[in-house]
mmCIF file of C-alpha atoms in Angstrom:
data_model
loop_
_atom_site.group_PDB
_atom_site.id
_atom_site.type_symbol
_atom_site.label_atom_id
_atom_site.label_comp_id
_atom_site.label_asym_id
_atom_site.label_seq_id
_atom_site.Cartn_x
_atom_site.Cartn_y
_atom_site.Cartn_z
ATOM 1 C CA UNK A 1 -7.407 30.078 7.795
ATOM 2 C CA UNK A 2 -8.500 28.320 10.960
ATOM 3 C CA UNK A 3 -7.095 28.976 14.178
ATOM 4 C CA UNK A 4 -5.319 26.050 14.494
ATOM 5 C CA UNK A 5 -3.612 26.606 11.010
ATOM 6 C CA UNK A 6 -2.581 30.142 12.476
ATOM 7 C CA UNK A 7 -0.960 28.455 15.593
ATOM 8 C CA UNK A 8 1.148 26.615 13.334
ATOM 9 C CA UNK A 9 2.467 29.103 10.902
ATOM 10 C CA UNK A 10 5.399 31.065 12.201
ATOM 11 C CA UNK A 11 8.576 32.072 10.591
ATOM 12 C CA UNK A 12 9.460 32.199 7.063
ATOM 13 C CA UNK A 13 11.009 28.915 4.990
ATOM 14 C CA UNK A 14 14.695 28.998 5.010
ATOM 15 C CA UNK A 15 17.578 27.020 2.930
ATOM 16 C CA UNK A 16 16.149 23.480 1.766
ATOM 17 C CA UNK A 17 17.757 20.569 1.796
ATOM 18 C CA UNK A 18 18.771 19.040 -1.958
ATOM 19 C CA UNK A 19 17.631 15.379 -1.988
ATOM 20 C CA UNK A 20 17.751 15.027 1.767
ATOM 21 C CA UNK A 21 21.191 15.377 1.870
ATOM 22 C CA UNK A 22 22.134 18.752 3.158
ATOM 23 C CA UNK A 23 20.987 20.163 6.435
ATOM 24 C CA UNK A 24 18.215 22.967 6.232
ATOM 25 C CA UNK A 25 17.228 25.790 8.623
ATOM 26 C CA UNK A 26 13.576 25.443 8.191
ATOM 27 C CA UNK A 27 11.062 23.615 6.000
ATOM 28 C CA UNK A 28 7.633 24.950 4.992
ATOM 29 C CA UNK A 29 5.326 21.916 5.088
ATOM 30 C CA UNK A 30 1.842 22.319 3.549
ATOM 31 C CA UNK A 31 -0.826 19.493 4.836
ATOM 32 C CA UNK A 32 -2.382 18.152 1.169
ATOM 33 C CA UNK A 33 -4.194 15.470 2.472
ATOM 34 C CA UNK A 34 -7.029 15.051 5.140
ATOM 35 C CA UNK A 35 -5.222 14.917 8.765
ATOM 36 C CA UNK A 36 -7.273 15.544 12.022
ATOM 37 C CA UNK A 37 -6.338 18.945 14.007
ATOM 38 C CA UNK A 38 -4.584 16.661 16.879
ATOM 39 C CA UNK A 39 -2.076 15.037 13.968
ATOM 40 C CA UNK A 40 -1.507 17.932 12.832
ATOM 41 C CA UNK A 41 -0.559 19.847 15.900
ATOM 42 C CA UNK A 42 1.732 16.634 16.699
ATOM 43 C CA UNK A 43 3.582 17.089 13.591
ATOM 44 C CA UNK A 44 4.049 20.980 14.326
ATOM 45 C CA UNK A 45 5.229 20.318 17.961
ATOM 46 C CA UNK A 46 7.886 17.806 16.520
ATOM 47 C CA UNK A 47 10.552 20.400 15.445
ATOM 48 C CA UNK A 48 10.735 24.023 15.969
ATOM 49 C CA UNK A 49 12.205 24.033 12.337
ATOM 50 C CA UNK A 50 9.022 22.934 10.623
ATOM 51 C CA UNK A 51 6.551 25.347 9.681
ATOM 52 C CA UNK A 52 3.214 23.476 9.361
ATOM 53 C CA UNK A 53 0.649 25.050 6.759
ATOM 54 C CA UNK A 54 -3.085 23.383 7.702
ATOM 55 C CA UNK A 55 -5.980 24.535 6.506
ATOM 56 C CA UNK A 56 -8.613 21.726 7.231
ATOM 57 C CA UNK A 57 -11.388 23.500 5.409
ATOM 58 C CA UNK A 58 -9.861 23.039 2.184
ATOM 59 C CA UNK A 59 -9.552 19.197 2.621
ATOM 60 C CA UNK A 60 -11.572 16.371 2.937
ATOM 61 C CA UNK A 61 -12.747 15.362 6.441
ATOM 62 C CA UNK A 62 -9.833 13.378 8.375
ATOM 63 C CA UNK A 63 -12.755 11.017 9.386
ATOM 64 C CA UNK A 64 -13.819 9.264 5.882
ATOM 65 C CA UNK A 65 -11.739 7.387 3.696
ATOM 66 C CA UNK A 66 -8.897 10.134 2.889
ATOM 67 C CA UNK A 67 -8.613 8.356 -1.130
ATOM 68 C CA UNK A 68 -12.349 9.476 -1.833
ATOM 69 C CA UNK A 69 -12.384 12.388 -4.536
ATOM 70 C CA UNK A 70 -12.843 16.041 -2.752
ATOM 71 C CA UNK A 71 -14.493 18.821 -4.586
ATOM 72 C CA UNK A 72 -13.832 22.029 -3.905
ATOM 73 C CA UNK A 73 -15.524 25.383 -5.275
ATOM 74 C CA UNK A 74 -13.354 27.603 -7.710
ATOM 75 C CA UNK A 75 -12.223 29.988 -4.930
ATOM 76 C CA UNK A 76 -11.116 27.132 -2.802
ATOM 77 C CA UNK A 77 -9.619 25.521 -5.476
ATOM 78 C CA UNK A 78 -7.585 28.573 -5.991
ATOM 79 C CA UNK A 79 -6.738 28.516 -2.326
ATOM 80 C CA UNK A 80 -5.458 25.021 -2.378
ATOM 81 C CA UNK A 81 -3.166 25.453 -5.375
ATOM 82 C CA UNK A 82 -1.730 28.677 -4.193
ATOM 83 C CA UNK A 83 -0.796 26.976 -1.031
ATOM 84 C CA UNK A 84 0.884 23.735 -1.885
ATOM 85 C CA UNK A 85 2.505 25.996 -4.786
ATOM 86 C CA UNK A 86 4.482 27.499 -1.865
ATOM 87 C CA UNK A 87 5.748 24.495 -0.306
ATOM 88 C CA UNK A 88 9.078 23.162 0.531
ATOM 89 C CA UNK A 89 7.695 19.888 1.346
ATOM 90 C CA UNK A 90 4.157 18.277 0.833
ATOM 91 C CA UNK A 91 2.499 16.272 3.164
ATOM 92 C CA UNK A 92 0.378 13.979 0.911
ATOM 93 C CA UNK A 93 0.128 14.201 -2.899
ATOM 94 C CA UNK A 94 -2.491 16.953 -3.442
ATOM 95 C CA UNK A 95 -6.019 14.983 -3.968
ATOM 96 C CA UNK A 96 -3.863 11.937 -4.404
ATOM 97 C CA UNK A 97 -3.715 12.892 -8.258
ATOM 98 C CA UNK A 98 -0.971 12.404 -10.326
ATOM 99 C CA UNK A 99 -2.548 14.944 -12.418
ATOM 100 C CA UNK A 100 -2.651 17.496 -9.591
ATOM 101 C CA UNK A 101 0.891 16.284 -8.479
ATOM 102 C CA UNK A 102 2.095 16.947 -12.006
ATOM 103 C CA UNK A 103 0.807 20.581 -12.071
ATOM 104 C CA UNK A 104 2.196 21.493 -8.600
ATOM 105 C CA UNK A 105 5.585 20.477 -9.152
ATOM 106 C CA UNK A 106 5.382 22.755 -12.686
ATOM 107 C CA UNK A 107 4.373 25.856 -10.430
ATOM 108 C CA UNK A 108 6.655 25.126 -7.710
ATOM 109 C CA UNK A 109 10.209 24.912 -8.622
ATOM 110 C CA UNK A 110 11.059 25.277 -4.725
ATOM 111 C CA UNK A 111 9.343 21.861 -3.884
ATOM 112 C CA UNK A 112 12.214 19.630 -2.396
ATOM 113 C CA UNK A 113 10.026 16.611 -0.729
ATOM 114 C CA UNK A 114 6.577 14.780 -1.380
ATOM 115 C CA UNK A 115 5.483 12.388 1.408
ATOM 116 C CA UNK A 116 2.988 10.210 -0.045
ATOM 117 C CA UNK A 117 0.619 8.656 2.101
ATOM 118 C CA UNK A 118 -0.097 5.161 0.281
ATOM 119 C CA UNK A 119 2.732 2.520 1.219
ATOM 120 C CA UNK A 120 2.658 2.395 -2.845
ATOM 121 C CA UNK A 121 2.631 6.126 -3.158
ATOM 122 C CA UNK A 122 5.170 5.520 -5.952
ATOM 123 C CA UNK A 123 2.387 5.005 -8.335
ATOM 124 C CA UNK A 124 0.888 8.547 -7.737
ATOM 125 C CA UNK A 125 4.335 9.945 -8.916
ATOM 126 C CA UNK A 126 4.218 7.401 -11.963
ATOM 127 C CA UNK A 127 1.318 8.983 -12.759
ATOM 128 C CA UNK A 128 2.188 12.598 -12.497
ATOM 129 C CA UNK A 129 4.652 11.703 -15.634
ATOM 130 C CA UNK A 130 7.466 14.230 -14.408
ATOM 131 C CA UNK A 131 10.802 14.588 -16.380
ATOM 132 C CA UNK A 132 13.922 13.814 -15.333
ATOM 133 C CA UNK A 133 14.853 17.300 -14.020
ATOM 134 C CA UNK A 134 11.663 17.185 -11.545
ATOM 135 C CA UNK A 135 12.718 13.281 -10.597
ATOM 136 C CA UNK A 136 16.134 14.576 -9.859
ATOM 137 C CA UNK A 137 15.232 17.719 -7.758
ATOM 138 C CA UNK A 138 12.341 16.337 -5.575
ATOM 139 C CA UNK A 139 12.604 13.501 -3.169
ATOM 140 C CA UNK A 140 9.823 11.498 -3.150
ATOM 141 C CA UNK A 141 8.733 9.013 0.129
ATOM 142 C CA UNK A 142 6.153 6.637 1.039
ATOM 143 C CA UNK A 143 4.584 5.395 4.065
ATOM 144 C CA UNK A 144 5.636 1.677 3.541
ATOM 145 C CA UNK A 145 5.687 -0.580 6.630
ATOM 146 C CA UNK A 146 3.354 1.678 8.344
ATOM 147 C CA UNK A 147 0.710 -0.976 7.139
ATOM 148 C CA UNK A 148 2.506 -4.534 7.293
ATOM 149 C CA UNK A 149 1.042 -5.625 10.582
ATOM 150 C CA UNK A 150 -3.190 -5.344 9.436
ATOM 151 C CA UNK A 151 -1.887 -6.647 5.894
ATOM 152 C CA UNK A 152 0.143 -9.405 7.132
ATOM 153 C CA UNK A 153 -2.639 -10.393 9.613
ATOM 154 C CA UNK A 154 -5.201 -10.494 6.815
ATOM 155 C CA UNK A 155 -2.672 -12.783 4.846
ATOM 156 C CA UNK A 156 -2.835 -14.793 7.435
ATOM 157 C CA UNK A 157 -6.312 -14.970 7.405
ATOM 158 C CA UNK A 158 -6.647 -15.671 3.915
ATOM 159 C CA UNK A 159 -4.487 -18.570 4.119
ATOM 160 C CA UNK A 160 -6.624 -19.989 7.186
ATOM 161 C CA UNK A 161 -9.569 -19.549 5.378
ATOM 162 C CA UNK A 162 -8.444 -21.678 2.571
ATOM 163 C CA UNK A 163 -6.928 -24.120 4.972
ATOM 164 C CA UNK A 164 -10.275 -24.799 6.426
ATOM 165 C CA UNK A 165 -12.312 -24.576 3.530
ATOM 166 C CA UNK A 166 -14.262 -21.622 4.245
ATOM 167 C CA UNK A 167 -16.258 -21.627 0.774
ATOM 168 C CA UNK A 168 -17.204 -25.248 1.389
ATOM 169 C CA UNK A 169 -18.274 -24.127 4.779
ATOM 170 C CA UNK A 170 -20.219 -21.060 3.935
ATOM 171 C CA UNK A 171 -22.128 -23.252 1.082
ATOM 172 C CA UNK A 172 -23.341 -25.808 3.555
ATOM 173 C CA UNK A 173 -24.541 -23.218 5.927
ATOM 174 C CA UNK A 174 -25.973 -21.533 3.219
ATOM 175 C CA UNK A 175 -28.024 -24.467 1.927
ATOM 176 C CA UNK A 176 -28.938 -25.554 5.638
ATOM 177 C CA UNK A 177 -26.887 -28.526 5.345
ATOM 178 C CA UNK A 178 -25.365 -30.400 8.130
ATOM 179 C CA UNK A 179 -22.789 -32.747 6.736
ATOM 180 C CA UNK A 180 -21.509 -34.609 5.542
ATOM 181 C CA UNK A 181 -18.550 -34.626 8.008
ATOM 182 C CA UNK A 182 -15.365 -34.338 5.743
ATOM 183 C CA UNK A 183 -11.533 -33.250 6.645
ATOM 184 C CA UNK A 184 -10.290 -29.793 6.746
ATOM 185 C CA UNK A 185 -6.511 -28.812 6.276
ATOM 186 C CA UNK A 186 -4.284 -28.859 8.565
ATOM 187 C CA UNK A 187 -1.487 -25.871 9.312
ATOM 188 C CA UNK A 188 1.352 -28.112 9.719
ATOM 189 C CA UNK A 189 0.904 -29.646 6.338
ATOM 190 C CA UNK A 190 0.491 -26.615 4.270
ATOM 191 C CA UNK A 191 3.129 -25.071 2.457
ATOM 192 C CA UNK A 192 2.478 -21.160 1.565
ATOM 193 C CA UNK A 193 4.523 -19.453 -1.160
ATOM 194 C CA UNK A 194 5.081 -15.927 -0.028
ATOM 195 C CA UNK A 195 5.792 -13.590 -3.265
ATOM 196 C CA UNK A 196 7.817 -10.438 -2.714
ATOM 197 C CA UNK A 197 9.642 -10.256 0.898
ATOM 198 C CA UNK A 198 9.244 -6.474 1.417
ATOM 199 C CA UNK A 199 8.063 -5.533 5.391
ATOM 200 C CA UNK A 200 4.647 -7.129 4.534
ATOM 201 C CA UNK A 201 6.042 -10.240 2.984
ATOM 202 C CA UNK A 202 8.286 -10.787 5.886
ATOM 203 C CA UNK A 203 5.936 -10.268 8.701
ATOM 204 C CA UNK A 204 3.612 -12.531 6.710
ATOM 205 C CA UNK A 205 6.226 -15.337 6.450
ATOM 206 C CA UNK A 206 6.875 -15.232 10.159
ATOM 207 C CA UNK A 207 3.398 -15.107 11.470
ATOM 208 C CA UNK A 208 2.657 -18.010 9.213
ATOM 209 C CA UNK A 209 5.704 -20.094 10.381
ATOM 210 C CA UNK A 210 4.691 -19.301 13.898
ATOM 211 C CA UNK A 211 1.539 -21.023 13.363
ATOM 212 C CA UNK A 212 2.864 -24.407 11.696
ATOM 213 C CA UNK A 213 2.994 -23.597 7.904
ATOM 214 C CA UNK A 214 6.145 -24.344 5.867
ATOM 215 C CA UNK A 215 7.018 -20.973 3.991
ATOM 216 C CA UNK A 216 8.957 -20.591 0.601
ATOM 217 C CA UNK A 217 9.759 -17.150 -0.342
ATOM 218 C CA UNK A 218 9.663 -15.667 -3.682
ATOM 219 C CA UNK A 219 12.263 -12.999 -4.353
ATOM 220 C CA UNK A 220 14.386 -11.068 -6.733
ATOM 221 C CA UNK A 221 17.611 -11.334 -3.974
ATOM 222 C CA UNK A 222 18.400 -13.330 -0.833
ATOM 223 C CA UNK A 223 17.099 -11.320 2.398
ATOM 224 C CA UNK A 224 16.954 -11.979 5.954
ATOM 225 C CA UNK A 225 13.270 -13.563 6.406
ATOM 226 C CA UNK A 226 12.799 -14.965 9.589
ATOM 227 C CA UNK A 227 10.560 -18.226 9.018
ATOM 228 C CA UNK A 228 11.288 -18.982 5.614
ATOM 229 C CA UNK A 229 12.767 -22.202 4.959
ATOM 230 C CA UNK A 230 14.127 -21.162 1.148
ATOM 231 C CA UNK A 231 13.881 -18.271 -1.197
ATOM 232 C CA UNK A 232 13.551 -18.683 -5.098
ATOM 233 C CA UNK A 233 13.787 -15.994 -7.529
ATOM 234 C CA UNK A 234 11.107 -14.817 -9.221
ATOM 235 C CA UNK A 235 11.755 -16.809 -12.366
ATOM 236 C CA UNK A 236 11.057 -19.707 -10.628
ATOM 237 C CA UNK A 237 7.575 -18.955 -9.510
ATOM 238 C CA UNK A 238 5.850 -21.552 -11.482
ATOM 239 C CA UNK A 239 7.843 -24.365 -10.102
ATOM 240 C CA UNK A 240 7.917 -23.156 -6.695
ATOM 241 C CA UNK A 241 3.966 -22.983 -7.024
ATOM 242 C CA UNK A 242 3.699 -26.813 -7.619
ATOM 243 C CA UNK A 243 4.724 -27.604 -4.120
ATOM 244 C CA UNK A 244 2.348 -24.939 -2.322
ATOM 245 C CA UNK A 245 -1.036 -25.163 -0.898
ATOM 246 C CA UNK A 246 -1.318 -21.462 -0.634
ATOM 247 C CA UNK A 247 0.458 -18.263 -2.472
ATOM 248 C CA UNK A 248 0.460 -15.018 -0.932
ATOM 249 C CA UNK A 249 1.123 -11.880 -3.108
ATOM 250 C CA UNK A 250 2.775 -8.864 -1.291
ATOM 251 C CA UNK A 251 4.538 -7.127 -4.329
ATOM 252 C CA UNK A 252 4.456 -3.741 -5.323
ATOM 253 C CA UNK A 253 2.716 -2.590 -8.681
ATOM 254 C CA UNK A 254 5.811 -2.224 -11.392
ATOM 255 C CA UNK A 255 6.367 -3.076 -14.683
ATOM 256 C CA UNK A 256 8.373 -5.882 -13.506
ATOM 257 C CA UNK A 257 5.505 -7.414 -11.442
ATOM 258 C CA UNK A 258 2.551 -7.114 -14.041
ATOM 259 C CA UNK A 259 0.741 -10.152 -14.580
ATOM 260 C CA UNK A 260 3.375 -12.007 -12.415
ATOM 261 C CA UNK A 261 0.688 -14.515 -11.287
ATOM 262 C CA UNK A 262 0.015 -15.653 -14.875
ATOM 263 C CA UNK A 263 -1.843 -18.110 -16.913
ATOM 264 C CA UNK A 264 1.359 -20.247 -16.744
ATOM 265 C CA UNK A 265 1.465 -20.259 -13.075
ATOM 266 C CA UNK A 266 -2.095 -20.845 -12.588
ATOM 267 C CA UNK A 267 -1.770 -23.883 -14.835
ATOM 268 C CA UNK A 268 1.199 -25.250 -12.769
ATOM 269 C CA UNK A 269 -0.341 -24.956 -9.161
ATOM 270 C CA UNK A 270 -2.050 -27.638 -7.408
ATOM 271 C CA UNK A 271 -5.805 -27.927 -7.874
ATOM 272 C CA UNK A 272 -7.731 -26.156 -4.955
ATOM 273 C CA UNK A 273 -5.087 -24.087 -3.866
ATOM 274 C CA UNK A 274 -5.676 -20.749 -2.194
ATOM 275 C CA UNK A 275 -4.290 -16.953 -3.541
ATOM 276 C CA UNK A 276 -4.068 -14.391 -1.247
ATOM 277 C CA UNK A 277 -3.250 -11.015 -3.115
ATOM 278 C CA UNK A 278 -2.406 -7.877 -0.426
ATOM 279 C CA UNK A 279 0.061 -6.536 -2.550
ATOM 280 C CA UNK A 280 -1.233 -4.350 -6.050
ATOM 281 C CA UNK A 281 -4.050 -5.861 -8.364
ATOM 282 C CA UNK A 282 -1.709 -5.628 -11.456
ATOM 283 C CA UNK A 283 0.291 -8.432 -10.405
ATOM 284 C CA UNK A 284 -2.325 -10.973 -11.376
ATOM 285 C CA UNK A 285 -3.892 -11.760 -14.656
ATOM 286 C CA UNK A 286 -7.345 -11.460 -13.528
ATOM 287 C CA UNK A 287 -9.050 -13.014 -16.518
ATOM 288 C CA UNK A 288 -6.723 -16.452 -16.093
ATOM 289 C CA UNK A 289 -7.619 -15.852 -12.260
ATOM 290 C CA UNK A 290 -11.080 -15.895 -12.896
ATOM 291 C CA UNK A 291 -10.959 -18.763 -15.119
ATOM 292 C CA UNK A 292 -9.199 -20.833 -12.524
ATOM 293 C CA UNK A 293 -11.829 -20.172 -10.032
ATOM 294 C CA UNK A 294 -14.500 -21.245 -12.051
ATOM 295 C CA UNK A 295 -12.610 -24.473 -12.796
ATOM 296 C CA UNK A 296 -11.749 -25.181 -9.440
ATOM 297 C CA UNK A 297 -8.045 -25.166 -9.877
ATOM 298 C CA UNK A 298 -8.012 -22.190 -7.411
ATOM 299 C CA UNK A 299 -10.415 -23.088 -4.622
ATOM 300 C CA UNK A 300 -10.271 -19.720 -3.156
ATOM 301 C CA UNK A 301 -9.062 -16.247 -3.920
ATOM 302 C CA UNK A 302 -9.057 -13.927 -0.816
ATOM 303 C CA UNK A 303 -8.598 -10.568 -2.636
ATOM 304 C CA UNK A 304 -7.624 -7.141 -1.132
ATOM 305 C CA UNK A 305 -6.617 -5.513 -4.205
ATOM 306 C CA UNK A 306 -7.958 -5.821 -7.855
ATOM 307 C CA UNK A 307 -6.910 -4.884 -11.402
ATOM 308 C CA UNK A 308 -9.365 -2.030 -11.740
ATOM 309 C CA UNK A 309 -10.627 -0.313 -8.430
ATOM 310 C CA UNK A 310 -13.348 0.091 -7.585
ATOM 311 C CA UNK A 311 -13.892 -3.598 -8.827
ATOM 312 C CA UNK A 312 -16.756 -3.155 -11.481
ATOM 313 C CA UNK A 313 -20.197 -4.473 -11.081
ATOM 314 C CA UNK A 314 -19.766 -6.834 -13.813
ATOM 315 C CA UNK A 315 -16.829 -8.461 -13.042
ATOM 316 C CA UNK A 316 -17.520 -12.198 -12.004
ATOM 317 C CA UNK A 317 -14.889 -11.930 -9.086
ATOM 318 C CA UNK A 318 -18.124 -10.346 -7.058
ATOM 319 C CA UNK A 319 -20.278 -13.262 -7.424
ATOM 320 C CA UNK A 320 -17.773 -16.446 -7.695
ATOM 321 C CA UNK A 321 -18.681 -18.560 -4.309
ATOM 322 C CA UNK A 322 -14.737 -19.007 -3.887
ATOM 323 C CA UNK A 323 -13.979 -15.282 -3.673
ATOM 324 C CA UNK A 324 -13.437 -13.209 -0.919
ATOM 325 C CA UNK A 325 -13.305 -9.438 -1.490
ATOM 326 C CA UNK A 326 -12.156 -6.885 0.784
ATOM 327 C CA UNK A 327 -12.468 -3.313 -0.885
ATOM 328 C CA UNK A 328 -8.787 -2.302 -0.386
ATOM 329 C CA UNK A 329 -9.392 -2.065 3.234
ATOM 330 C CA UNK A 330 -7.266 -4.617 4.672
ATOM 331 C CA UNK A 331 -4.410 -2.387 5.427
ATOM 332 C CA UNK A 332 -6.503 0.276 7.385
ATOM 333 C CA UNK A 333 -6.000 0.056 11.395
ATOM 334 C CA UNK A 334 -7.297 2.782 13.831
ATOM 335 C CA UNK A 335 -3.595 3.316 14.165
ATOM 336 C CA UNK A 336 -2.676 4.177 10.772
ATOM 337 C CA UNK A 337 -2.927 8.004 10.602
ATOM 338 C CA UNK A 338 -0.820 8.122 13.734
ATOM 339 C CA UNK A 339 1.578 5.946 12.454
ATOM 340 C CA UNK A 340 1.915 8.020 9.247
ATOM 341 C CA UNK A 341 2.556 11.326 11.042
ATOM 342 C CA UNK A 342 5.437 9.744 13.137
ATOM 343 C CA UNK A 343 7.159 8.173 9.791
ATOM 344 C CA UNK A 344 6.872 11.730 8.650
ATOM 345 C CA UNK A 345 8.238 13.313 11.489
ATOM 346 C CA UNK A 346 11.255 10.903 11.764
ATOM 347 C CA UNK A 347 11.884 11.831 7.947
ATOM 348 C CA UNK A 348 11.364 15.482 8.351
ATOM 349 C CA UNK A 349 14.153 15.582 11.229
ATOM 350 C CA UNK A 350 16.446 13.232 8.788
ATOM 351 C CA UNK A 351 15.831 15.872 5.956
ATOM 352 C CA UNK A 352 16.593 18.625 8.215
ATOM 353 C CA UNK A 353 19.603 17.179 9.262
ATOM 354 C CA UNK A 354 20.618 16.088 6.116
ATOM 355 C CA UNK A 355 20.395 12.372 6.736
ATOM 356 C CA UNK A 356 18.723 9.755 4.372
ATOM 357 C CA UNK A 357 15.392 9.593 4.031
ATOM 358 C CA UNK A 358 13.035 6.221 4.880
ATOM 359 C CA UNK A 359 11.060 4.786 2.124
ATOM 360 C CA UNK A 360 12.447 6.506 -0.733
ATOM 361 C CA UNK A 361 10.336 6.180 -3.770
ATOM 362 C CA UNK A 362 12.751 4.243 -6.785
ATOM 363 C CA UNK A 363 12.012 6.634 -9.666
ATOM 364 C CA UNK A 364 12.932 4.220 -12.248
ATOM 365 C CA UNK A 365 10.498 1.325 -11.183
ATOM 366 C CA UNK A 366 8.082 3.754 -8.960
ATOM 367 C CA UNK A 367 7.773 1.621 -6.028
#
């Protein structure tokens, strides 16, 4: 174990809160995801009741994409599994794998809380196919909210790219063609449909309204969403789409949202509409979107997420001139690891004090 890890391990785990509702004297937290030594030390110093187990040599380097697969030799894998099997709490799903999480849950009947690193960490939990007893025994939380600012800014960028006709401008530049002079759109004449009014959708709507857009929200219930002129139910998406120059999808990936931007919705939109997706790729009928792009019904698609990631080499989305692909990177900012650590510390104190946790996963719909 590294010297940093040794300095963080003191004492032993005491009673553990069940479902975050009963106070606990001490929690043994195993860092199961790449994390810098600085942030591991920050978490360890946050509360004397936290026993932090941190062995960075068993994890991928913290300065690379933490979602990349990480391989260990047999001895290191055995050490890693032995550690996570002693945890009261996991900081991150082991190897970001549903299969690894399922193995850990089976072997560690003392596990009481797992904090998932992605905002959509519920999908990692769903991929584990845990039984009802495990879902009742263990609290799962996500890092939702941490990524709201960069994703909302990216969504605004996507809408702007559509209003100002980025594909047309790029085509002219590629051809070294000066003119013809044609009008670009105006934000104050742009209606944007923001589908999903969680933290990301609400901030996106607020930013769009501030720069002059008219914003309609699509959500399954009424919520407080500054900047939104009205909220319509999900069932009215196709009708609402007829009014819009742009649609921003900010939805979780659930059974209820799968394929929500459907062939029928795309058939109802204004020709030349802009589609921006900062939610999950599963919310789009991708073949229908490709066809709409090829026909020009969709003027521009700005996609941070796609149905299959990484996007397959043969996908037409790579080469269509009216598509901009971000490789699921729009949420990343230099502050992301620190914000996640701060959220975890807040929730750890809540757990220890028997208070409700933030961002608990709905283990029926897994978001």
